[in-house]
Tab-separated table of C-alpha atoms in Angstrom:
chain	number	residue	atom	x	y	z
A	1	UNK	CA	-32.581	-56.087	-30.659
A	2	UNK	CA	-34.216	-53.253	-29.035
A	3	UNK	CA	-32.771	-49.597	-27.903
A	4	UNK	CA	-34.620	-46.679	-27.950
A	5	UNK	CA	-32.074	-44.887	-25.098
A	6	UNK	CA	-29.056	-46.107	-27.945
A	7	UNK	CA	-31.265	-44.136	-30.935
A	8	UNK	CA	-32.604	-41.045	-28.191
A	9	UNK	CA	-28.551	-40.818	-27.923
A	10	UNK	CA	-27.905	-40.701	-31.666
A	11	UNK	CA	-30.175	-37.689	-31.967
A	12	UNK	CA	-28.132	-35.825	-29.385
A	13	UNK	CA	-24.672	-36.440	-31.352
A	14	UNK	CA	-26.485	-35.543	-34.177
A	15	UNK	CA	-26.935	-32.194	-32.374
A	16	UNK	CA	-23.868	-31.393	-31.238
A	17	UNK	CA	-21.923	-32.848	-34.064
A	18	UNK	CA	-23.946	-31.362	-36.876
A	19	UNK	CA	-23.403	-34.918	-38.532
A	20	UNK	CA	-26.394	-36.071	-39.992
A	21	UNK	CA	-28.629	-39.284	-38.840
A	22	UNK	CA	-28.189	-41.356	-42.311
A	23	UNK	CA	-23.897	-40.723	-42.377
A	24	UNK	CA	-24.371	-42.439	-38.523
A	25	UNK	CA	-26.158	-45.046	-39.175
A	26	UNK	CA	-24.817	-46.245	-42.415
A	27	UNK	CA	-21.581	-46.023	-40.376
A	28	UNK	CA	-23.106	-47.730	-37.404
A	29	UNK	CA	-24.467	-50.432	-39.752
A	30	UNK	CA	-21.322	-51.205	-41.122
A	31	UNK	CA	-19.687	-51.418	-37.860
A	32	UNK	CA	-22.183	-53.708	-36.456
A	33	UNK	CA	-21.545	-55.871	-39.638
A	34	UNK	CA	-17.537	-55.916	-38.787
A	35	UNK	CA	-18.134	-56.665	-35.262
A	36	UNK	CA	-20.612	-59.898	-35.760
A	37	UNK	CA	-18.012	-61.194	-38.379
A	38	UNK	CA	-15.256	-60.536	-36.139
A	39	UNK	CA	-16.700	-62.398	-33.586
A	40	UNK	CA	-17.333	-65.544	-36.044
A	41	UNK	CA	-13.891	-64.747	-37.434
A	42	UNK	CA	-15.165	-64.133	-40.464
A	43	UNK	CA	-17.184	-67.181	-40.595
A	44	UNK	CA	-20.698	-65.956	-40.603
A	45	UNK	CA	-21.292	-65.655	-44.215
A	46	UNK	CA	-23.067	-62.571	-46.123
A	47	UNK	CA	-24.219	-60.504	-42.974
A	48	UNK	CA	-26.782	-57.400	-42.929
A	49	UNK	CA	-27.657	-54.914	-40.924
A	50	UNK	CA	-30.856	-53.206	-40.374
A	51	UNK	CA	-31.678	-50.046	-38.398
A	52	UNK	CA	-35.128	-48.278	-37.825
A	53	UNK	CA	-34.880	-45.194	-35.554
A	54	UNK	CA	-38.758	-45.105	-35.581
A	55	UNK	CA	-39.124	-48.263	-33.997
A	56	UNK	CA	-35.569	-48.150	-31.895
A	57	UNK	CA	-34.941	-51.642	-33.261
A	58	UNK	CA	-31.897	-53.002	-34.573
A	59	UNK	CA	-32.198	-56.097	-36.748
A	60	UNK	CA	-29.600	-59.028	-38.348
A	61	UNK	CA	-30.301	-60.839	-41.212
A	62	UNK	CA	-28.227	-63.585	-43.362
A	63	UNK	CA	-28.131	-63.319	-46.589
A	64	UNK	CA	-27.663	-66.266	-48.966
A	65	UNK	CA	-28.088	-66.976	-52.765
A	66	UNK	CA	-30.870	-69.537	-53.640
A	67	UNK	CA	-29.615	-72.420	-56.310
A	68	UNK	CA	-30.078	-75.802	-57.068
A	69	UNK	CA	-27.147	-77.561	-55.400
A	70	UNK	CA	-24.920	-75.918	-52.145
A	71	UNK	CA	-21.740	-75.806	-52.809
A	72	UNK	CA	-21.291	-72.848	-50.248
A	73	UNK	CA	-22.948	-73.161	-47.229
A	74	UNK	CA	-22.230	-69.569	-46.160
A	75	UNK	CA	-23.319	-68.181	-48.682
A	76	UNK	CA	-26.014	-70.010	-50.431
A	77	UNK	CA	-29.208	-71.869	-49.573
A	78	UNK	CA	-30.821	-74.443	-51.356
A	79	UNK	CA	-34.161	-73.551	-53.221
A	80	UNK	CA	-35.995	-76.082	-51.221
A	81	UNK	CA	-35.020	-74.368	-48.040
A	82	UNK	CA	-35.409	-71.233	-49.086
A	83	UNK	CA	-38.677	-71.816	-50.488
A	84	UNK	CA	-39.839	-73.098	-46.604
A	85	UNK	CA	-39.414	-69.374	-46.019
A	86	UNK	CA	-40.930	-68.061	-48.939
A	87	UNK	CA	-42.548	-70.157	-51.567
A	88	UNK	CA	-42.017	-66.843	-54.377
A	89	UNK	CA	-38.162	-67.395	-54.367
A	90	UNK	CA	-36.672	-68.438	-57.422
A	91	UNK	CA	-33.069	-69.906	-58.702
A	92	UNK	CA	-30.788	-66.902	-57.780
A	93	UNK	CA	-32.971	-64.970	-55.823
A	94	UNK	CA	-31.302	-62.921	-52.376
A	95	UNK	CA	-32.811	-64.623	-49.354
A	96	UNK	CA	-32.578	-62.361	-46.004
A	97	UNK	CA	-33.293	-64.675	-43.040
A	98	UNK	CA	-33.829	-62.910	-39.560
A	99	UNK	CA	-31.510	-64.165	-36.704
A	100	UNK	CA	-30.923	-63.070	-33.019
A	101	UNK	CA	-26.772	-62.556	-32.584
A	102	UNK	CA	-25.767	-65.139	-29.564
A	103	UNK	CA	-22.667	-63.257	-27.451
A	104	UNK	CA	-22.335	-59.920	-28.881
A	105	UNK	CA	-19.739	-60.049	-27.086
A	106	UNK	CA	-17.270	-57.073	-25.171
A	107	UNK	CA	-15.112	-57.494	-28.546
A	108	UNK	CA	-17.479	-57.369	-31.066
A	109	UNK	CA	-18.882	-54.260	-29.050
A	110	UNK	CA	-15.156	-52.955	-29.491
A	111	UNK	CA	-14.782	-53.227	-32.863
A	112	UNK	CA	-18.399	-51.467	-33.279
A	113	UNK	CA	-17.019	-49.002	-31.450
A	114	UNK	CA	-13.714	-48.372	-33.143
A	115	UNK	CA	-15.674	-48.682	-36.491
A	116	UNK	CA	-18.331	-45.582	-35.463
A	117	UNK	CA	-15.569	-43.347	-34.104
A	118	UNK	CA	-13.021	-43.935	-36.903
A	119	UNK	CA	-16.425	-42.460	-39.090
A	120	UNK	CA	-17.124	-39.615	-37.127
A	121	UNK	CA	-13.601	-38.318	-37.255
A	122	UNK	CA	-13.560	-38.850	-41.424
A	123	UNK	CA	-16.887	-37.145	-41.213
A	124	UNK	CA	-15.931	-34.703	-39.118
A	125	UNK	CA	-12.501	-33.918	-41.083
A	126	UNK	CA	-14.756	-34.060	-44.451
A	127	UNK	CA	-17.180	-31.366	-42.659
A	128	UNK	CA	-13.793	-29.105	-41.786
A	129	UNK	CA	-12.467	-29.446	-45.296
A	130	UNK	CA	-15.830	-28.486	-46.170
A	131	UNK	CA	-16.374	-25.539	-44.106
A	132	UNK	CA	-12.937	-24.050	-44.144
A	133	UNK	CA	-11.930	-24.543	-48.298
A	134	UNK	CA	-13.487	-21.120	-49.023
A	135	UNK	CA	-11.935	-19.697	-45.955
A	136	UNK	CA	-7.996	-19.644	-47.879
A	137	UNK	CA	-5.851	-16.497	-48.232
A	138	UNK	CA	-8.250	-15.281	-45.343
A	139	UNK	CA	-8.351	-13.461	-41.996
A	140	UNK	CA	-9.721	-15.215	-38.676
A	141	UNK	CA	-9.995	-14.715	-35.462
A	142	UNK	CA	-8.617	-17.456	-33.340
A	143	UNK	CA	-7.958	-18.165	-29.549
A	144	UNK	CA	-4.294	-19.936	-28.615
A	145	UNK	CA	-5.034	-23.681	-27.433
A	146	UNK	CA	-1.535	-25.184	-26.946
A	147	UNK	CA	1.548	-24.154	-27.433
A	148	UNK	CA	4.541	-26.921	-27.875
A	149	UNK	CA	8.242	-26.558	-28.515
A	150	UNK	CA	7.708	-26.083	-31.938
A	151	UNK	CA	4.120	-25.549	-33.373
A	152	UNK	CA	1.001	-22.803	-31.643
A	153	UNK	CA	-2.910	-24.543	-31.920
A	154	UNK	CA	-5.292	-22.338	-32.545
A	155	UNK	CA	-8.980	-22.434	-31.938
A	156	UNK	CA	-10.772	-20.746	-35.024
A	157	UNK	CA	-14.198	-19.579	-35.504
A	158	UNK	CA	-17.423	-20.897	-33.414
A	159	UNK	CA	-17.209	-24.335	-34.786
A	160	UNK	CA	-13.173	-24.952	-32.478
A	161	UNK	CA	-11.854	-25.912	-35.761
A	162	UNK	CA	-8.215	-26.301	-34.606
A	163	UNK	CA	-5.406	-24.790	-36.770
A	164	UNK	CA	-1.867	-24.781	-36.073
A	165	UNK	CA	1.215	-22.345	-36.552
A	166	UNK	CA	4.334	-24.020	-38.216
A	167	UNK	CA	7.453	-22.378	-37.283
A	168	UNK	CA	8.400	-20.773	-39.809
A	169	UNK	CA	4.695	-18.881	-39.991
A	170	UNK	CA	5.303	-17.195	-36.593
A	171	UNK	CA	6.527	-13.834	-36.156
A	172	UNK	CA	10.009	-13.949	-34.526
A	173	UNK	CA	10.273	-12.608	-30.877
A	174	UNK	CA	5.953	-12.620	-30.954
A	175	UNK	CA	4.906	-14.421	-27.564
A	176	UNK	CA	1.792	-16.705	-27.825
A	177	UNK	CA	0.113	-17.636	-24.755
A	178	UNK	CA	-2.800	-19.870	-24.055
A	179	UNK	CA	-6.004	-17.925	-24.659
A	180	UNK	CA	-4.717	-15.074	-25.921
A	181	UNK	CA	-7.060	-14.184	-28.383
A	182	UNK	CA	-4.584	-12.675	-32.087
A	183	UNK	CA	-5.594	-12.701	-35.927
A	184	UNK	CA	-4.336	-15.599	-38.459
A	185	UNK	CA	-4.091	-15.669	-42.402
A	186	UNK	CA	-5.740	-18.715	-43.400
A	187	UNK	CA	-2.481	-19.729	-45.331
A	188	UNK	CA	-3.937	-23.907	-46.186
A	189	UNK	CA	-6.201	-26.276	-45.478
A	190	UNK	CA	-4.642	-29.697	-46.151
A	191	UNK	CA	-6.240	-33.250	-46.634
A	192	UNK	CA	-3.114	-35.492	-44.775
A	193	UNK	CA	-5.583	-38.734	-44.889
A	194	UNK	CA	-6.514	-39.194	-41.359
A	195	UNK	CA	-7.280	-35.551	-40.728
A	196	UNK	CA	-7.702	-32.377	-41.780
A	197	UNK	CA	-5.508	-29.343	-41.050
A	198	UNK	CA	-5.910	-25.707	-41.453
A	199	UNK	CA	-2.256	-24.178	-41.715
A	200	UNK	CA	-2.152	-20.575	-40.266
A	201	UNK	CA	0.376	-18.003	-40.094
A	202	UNK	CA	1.126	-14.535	-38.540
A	203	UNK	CA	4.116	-14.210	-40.918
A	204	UNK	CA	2.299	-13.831	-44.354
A	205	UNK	CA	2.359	-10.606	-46.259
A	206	UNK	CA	-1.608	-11.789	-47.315
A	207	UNK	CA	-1.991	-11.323	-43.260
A	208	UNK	CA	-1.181	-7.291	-43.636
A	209	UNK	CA	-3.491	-6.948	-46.743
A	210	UNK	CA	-6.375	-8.609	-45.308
A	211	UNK	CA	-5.545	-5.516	-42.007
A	212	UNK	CA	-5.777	-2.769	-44.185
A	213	UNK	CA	-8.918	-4.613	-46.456
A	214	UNK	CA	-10.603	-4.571	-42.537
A	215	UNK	CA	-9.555	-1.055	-41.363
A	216	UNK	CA	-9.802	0.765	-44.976
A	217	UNK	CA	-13.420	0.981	-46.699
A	218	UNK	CA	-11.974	1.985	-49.403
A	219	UNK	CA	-9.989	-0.910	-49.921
A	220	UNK	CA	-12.779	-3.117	-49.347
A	221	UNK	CA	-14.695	-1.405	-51.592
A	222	UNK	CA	-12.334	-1.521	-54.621
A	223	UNK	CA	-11.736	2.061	-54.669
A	224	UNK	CA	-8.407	1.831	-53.246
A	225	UNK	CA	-6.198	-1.722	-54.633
A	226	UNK	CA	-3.247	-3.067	-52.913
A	227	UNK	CA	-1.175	-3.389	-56.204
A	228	UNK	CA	1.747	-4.965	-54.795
A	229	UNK	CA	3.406	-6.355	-51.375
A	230	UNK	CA	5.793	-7.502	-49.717
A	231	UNK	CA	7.198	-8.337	-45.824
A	232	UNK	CA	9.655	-9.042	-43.319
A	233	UNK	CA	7.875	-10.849	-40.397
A	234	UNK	CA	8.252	-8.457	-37.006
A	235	UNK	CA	10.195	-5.816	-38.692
A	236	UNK	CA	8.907	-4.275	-41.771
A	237	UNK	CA	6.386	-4.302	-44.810
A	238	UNK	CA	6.207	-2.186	-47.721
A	239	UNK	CA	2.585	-1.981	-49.743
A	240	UNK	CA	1.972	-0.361	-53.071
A	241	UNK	CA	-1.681	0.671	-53.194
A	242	UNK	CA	-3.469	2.772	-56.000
A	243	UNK	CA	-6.914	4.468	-57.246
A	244	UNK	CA	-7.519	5.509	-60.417
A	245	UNK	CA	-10.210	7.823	-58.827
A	246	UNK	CA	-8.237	10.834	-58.788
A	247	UNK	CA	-10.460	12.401	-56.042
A	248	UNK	CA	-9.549	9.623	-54.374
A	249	UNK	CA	-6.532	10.037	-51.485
A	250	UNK	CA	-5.418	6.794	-51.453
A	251	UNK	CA	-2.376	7.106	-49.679
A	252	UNK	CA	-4.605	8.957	-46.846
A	253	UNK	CA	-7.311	6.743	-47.211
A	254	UNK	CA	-4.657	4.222	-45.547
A	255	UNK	CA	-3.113	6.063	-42.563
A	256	UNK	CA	-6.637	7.718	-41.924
A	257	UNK	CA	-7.309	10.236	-39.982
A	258	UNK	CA	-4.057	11.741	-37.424
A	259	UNK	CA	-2.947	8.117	-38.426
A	260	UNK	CA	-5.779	6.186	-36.896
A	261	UNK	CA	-6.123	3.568	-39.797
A	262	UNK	CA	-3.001	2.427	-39.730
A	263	UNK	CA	-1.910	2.680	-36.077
A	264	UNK	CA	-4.323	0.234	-35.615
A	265	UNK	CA	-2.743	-2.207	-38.405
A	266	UNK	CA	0.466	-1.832	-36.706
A	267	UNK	CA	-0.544	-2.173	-33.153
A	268	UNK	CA	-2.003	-5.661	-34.275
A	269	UNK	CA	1.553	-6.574	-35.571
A	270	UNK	CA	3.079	-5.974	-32.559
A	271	UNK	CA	4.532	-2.282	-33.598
A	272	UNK	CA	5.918	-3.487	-37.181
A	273	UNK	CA	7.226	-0.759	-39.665
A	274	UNK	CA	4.168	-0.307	-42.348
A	275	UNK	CA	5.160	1.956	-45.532
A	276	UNK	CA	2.112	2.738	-47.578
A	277	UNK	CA	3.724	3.291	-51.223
A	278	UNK	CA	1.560	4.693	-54.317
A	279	UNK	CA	2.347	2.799	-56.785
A	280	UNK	CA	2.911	4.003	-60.231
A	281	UNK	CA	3.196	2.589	-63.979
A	282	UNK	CA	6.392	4.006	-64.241
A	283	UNK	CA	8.859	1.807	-63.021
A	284	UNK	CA	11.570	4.168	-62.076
A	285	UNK	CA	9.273	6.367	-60.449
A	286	UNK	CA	7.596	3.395	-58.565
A	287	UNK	CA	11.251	2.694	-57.404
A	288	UNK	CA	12.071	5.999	-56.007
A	289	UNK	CA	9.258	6.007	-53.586
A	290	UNK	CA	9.715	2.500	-53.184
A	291	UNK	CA	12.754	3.210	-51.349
A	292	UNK	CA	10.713	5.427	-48.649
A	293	UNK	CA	11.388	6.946	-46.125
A	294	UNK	CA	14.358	7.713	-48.216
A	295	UNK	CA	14.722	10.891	-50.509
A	296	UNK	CA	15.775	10.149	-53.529
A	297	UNK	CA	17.405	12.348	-56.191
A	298	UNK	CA	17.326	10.411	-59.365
A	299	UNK	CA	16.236	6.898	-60.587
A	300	UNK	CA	18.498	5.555	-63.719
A	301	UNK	CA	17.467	2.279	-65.751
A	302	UNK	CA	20.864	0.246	-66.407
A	303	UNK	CA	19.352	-2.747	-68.183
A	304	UNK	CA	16.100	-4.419	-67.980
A	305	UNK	CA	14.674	-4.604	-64.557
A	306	UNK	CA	18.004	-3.144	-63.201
A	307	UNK	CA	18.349	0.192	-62.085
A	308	UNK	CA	20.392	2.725	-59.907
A	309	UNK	CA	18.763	5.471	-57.327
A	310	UNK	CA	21.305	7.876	-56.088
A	311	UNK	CA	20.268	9.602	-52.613
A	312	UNK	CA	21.717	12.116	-51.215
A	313	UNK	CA	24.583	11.261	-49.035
A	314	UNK	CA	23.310	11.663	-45.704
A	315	UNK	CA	20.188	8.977	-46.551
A	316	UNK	CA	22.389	6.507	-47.878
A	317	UNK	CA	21.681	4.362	-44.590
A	318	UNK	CA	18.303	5.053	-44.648
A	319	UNK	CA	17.858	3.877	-48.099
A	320	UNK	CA	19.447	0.847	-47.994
A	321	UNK	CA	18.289	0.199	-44.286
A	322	UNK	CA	19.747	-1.791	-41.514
A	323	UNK	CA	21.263	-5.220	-43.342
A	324	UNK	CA	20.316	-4.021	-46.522
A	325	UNK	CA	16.501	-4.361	-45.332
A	326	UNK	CA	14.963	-1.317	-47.405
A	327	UNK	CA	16.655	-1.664	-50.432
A	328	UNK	CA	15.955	-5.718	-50.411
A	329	UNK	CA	12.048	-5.046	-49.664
A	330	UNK	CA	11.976	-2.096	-52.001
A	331	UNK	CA	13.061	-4.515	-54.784
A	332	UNK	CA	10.783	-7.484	-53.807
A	333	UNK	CA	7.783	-5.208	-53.705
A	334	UNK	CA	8.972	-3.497	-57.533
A	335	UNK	CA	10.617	-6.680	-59.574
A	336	UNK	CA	13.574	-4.856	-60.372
A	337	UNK	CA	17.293	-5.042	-59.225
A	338	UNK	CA	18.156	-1.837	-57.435
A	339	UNK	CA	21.524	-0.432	-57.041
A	340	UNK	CA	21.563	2.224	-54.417
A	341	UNK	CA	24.262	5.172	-54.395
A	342	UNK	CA	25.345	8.150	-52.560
A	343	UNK	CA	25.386	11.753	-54.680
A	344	UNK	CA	28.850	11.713	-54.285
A	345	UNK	CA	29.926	7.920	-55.359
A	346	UNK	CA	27.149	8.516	-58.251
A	347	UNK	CA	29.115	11.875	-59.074
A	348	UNK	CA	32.432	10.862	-59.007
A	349	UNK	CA	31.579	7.738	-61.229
A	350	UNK	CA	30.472	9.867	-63.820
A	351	UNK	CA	33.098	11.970	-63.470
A	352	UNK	CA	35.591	9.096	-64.263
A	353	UNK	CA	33.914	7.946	-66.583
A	354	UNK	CA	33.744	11.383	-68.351
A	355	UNK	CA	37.216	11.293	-68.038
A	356	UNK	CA	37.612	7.927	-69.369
A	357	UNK	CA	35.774	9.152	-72.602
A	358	UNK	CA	37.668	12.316	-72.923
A	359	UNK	CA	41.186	10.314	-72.443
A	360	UNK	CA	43.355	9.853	-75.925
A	361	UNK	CA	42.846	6.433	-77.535
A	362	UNK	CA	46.063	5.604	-76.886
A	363	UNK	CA	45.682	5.835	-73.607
A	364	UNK	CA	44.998	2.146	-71.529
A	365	UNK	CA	41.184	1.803	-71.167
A	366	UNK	CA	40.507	1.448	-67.100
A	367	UNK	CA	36.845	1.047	-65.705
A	368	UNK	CA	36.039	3.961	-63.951
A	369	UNK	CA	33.166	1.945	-61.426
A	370	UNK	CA	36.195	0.175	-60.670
A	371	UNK	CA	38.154	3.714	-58.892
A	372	UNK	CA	34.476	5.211	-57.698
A	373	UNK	CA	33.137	4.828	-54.635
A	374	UNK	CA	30.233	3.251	-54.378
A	375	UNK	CA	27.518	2.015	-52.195
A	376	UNK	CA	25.260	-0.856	-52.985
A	377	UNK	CA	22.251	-2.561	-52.205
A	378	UNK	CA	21.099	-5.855	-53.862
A	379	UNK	CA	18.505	-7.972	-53.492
């Protein structure tokens, strides 16, 4: 069997697949193989398959163990015979006998077929899982390809690797249209058998990080490290960032010049509230700023990783934020519990409390938190 135009064609999907020559043809072979004992129904005995792209040939060949007596005509050939083709064979020798397949048939052709693309897609998944498994916990661009009633294809990178957007990693009340071109975190890249997928999401905290990394030198550089951060998807984040260069501005490294830096973070997240923290090694320090753009007046440790801030009384919304928001991020992004008062709930605690102290020991012991005031935030 001769096809030079079927081997001219190889070299072209070699091209635009990037797969190489030998993966095709050791696929192809095998397919061939499946087809020609599909078509014998499995009847043809020990069947092989050789290709030469030099010569644009394709040949068959039967192969058959050489013994004394046949006990298996499918698979073995007497020594006599096999000596008719070559008088060097000996007891237990492989003997390959050329043959021209009779009706290669629209099936067999089908199964070939079947066989080739089913290893171009495990080649091509392979290749993906390849390309893409140092491209985790990164930032691509990508190009929307599909949206459904649940799920948003992407398009990432020159090769139109596809990725998709579960749910739960798109921003709430973010519109994604076809072609609009937006930025992904690289959350996973997962094997699921038949194909490969590359999970993306707009949602991930690691997708505000990898902003800054691309808008801040000195973050890139190392100067400046993001020590800590956390997110609510569409509505606020709170990093902790820090330089133990003290020449080193790192808050103002961030936000840039009039704000420039990270304007340009924020306008990518569809106007989401960014507070750049510096972070500190003293936890109740770290908390007070952590509540931002709250002032806070003092920072108390109650037990360990528990604390109250007390703000003044006009900033108690602001601290704790709308549904608790603030205060909940502001203890995700720190590790502690934080209680959040107003001056005067924090004052007149301590005053009953003073109270409670001073009272005679007779008197019945009440808990003063119980008759204050007070405001709370929890995670």
């Amino acid at each position: 069997m001769v096809n030079k135009e079927f081997f001219l064609a190889l070299e072209d999907l070699e091209a635009e697949k990037g797969i190489s020559s030998e993966i095709f043809l050791e696929a192809l072979r095998g397919a061939l193989v499946a087809a020609y004992k599909k078509q014998y129904d499995g009847g043809a005995g020990t069947v092989d398959v050789v290709l030469n792209p030099e010569k644009g040939s394709i040949k068959f060949y039967t192969v058959k163990t050489a013994v004394e007596e046949v006990t298996d005509p499918e698979k073995e050939i007497s020594l006599a015979d096999a000596r008719e083709l070559k008088k060097s064979y000996k007891l237990g020798d492989e003997v390959r006998e050329e043959f021209v397949p009779k009706d290669f048939g629209r099936i067999a052709a089908q199964t070939a077929k079947q066989v080739i693309l089913q290893k171009l897609h495990e080649t091509e998944r392979d290749n993906t899982l390849s390309e893409y498994s140092d491209k985790k916990d990164e930032l691509m661009s990508c190009v929307v390809r599909k949206v459904d009633a649940k799920n948003v294809y992407v398009e990432l990178g020159k090769g139109q690797v596809e990725g998709v957007m579960l749910p739960q990693d798109q921003v709430p009340g973010e519109k994604y249209n076809v072609n609009d071109r937006i930025k992904v975190y690289v959350k996973n890249i997962k094997n699921n058998g038949r194909n490969a997928q590359v999970l993306v999401s707009r949602t991930s905290a690691g997708l505000v990080k990898r902003l800054f990394e691309n808008e801040v030198p000195e973050i890139k550089a190392g100067t400046v490290v993001v020590k800590a951060i956390t997110r609510e998807a569409g509505q606020r984040t709170k990093m902790a960032i820090y330089s133990e260069d003290p020449q080193v501005d790192a808050v103002g490294a961030c936000v840039g010049n009039k704000g420039a830096r990270v304007n340009a973070v924020v306008a990518e997240l569809g106007g989401e509230k960014v507070d750049i923290i510096l972070w500190s090694e003293n936890p109740l320090e770290f908390i007070a700023k952590a509540l931002s753009p709250a002032k806070v007046i003092s920072v108390t440790q109650v037990d360990e990783k528990s604390a109250v801030a007390v703000v003044p009384d006009d900033k108690l919304s602001l601290a704790i934020g709308r549904d608790g928001q603030n205060a909940r991020l502001a203890a995700r992004l720190t590790g502690w519990k934080i209680d959040v008062k107003s001056e005067s709930a924090a004052a007149k605690l301590a005053a009953l409390r003073q109270e409670a102290e001073e009272a005679p020991e007779s008197a019945p012991a009440q808990d003063p938190a119980a008759e204050a005031e007070t405001d709370t935030a929890k995670e």
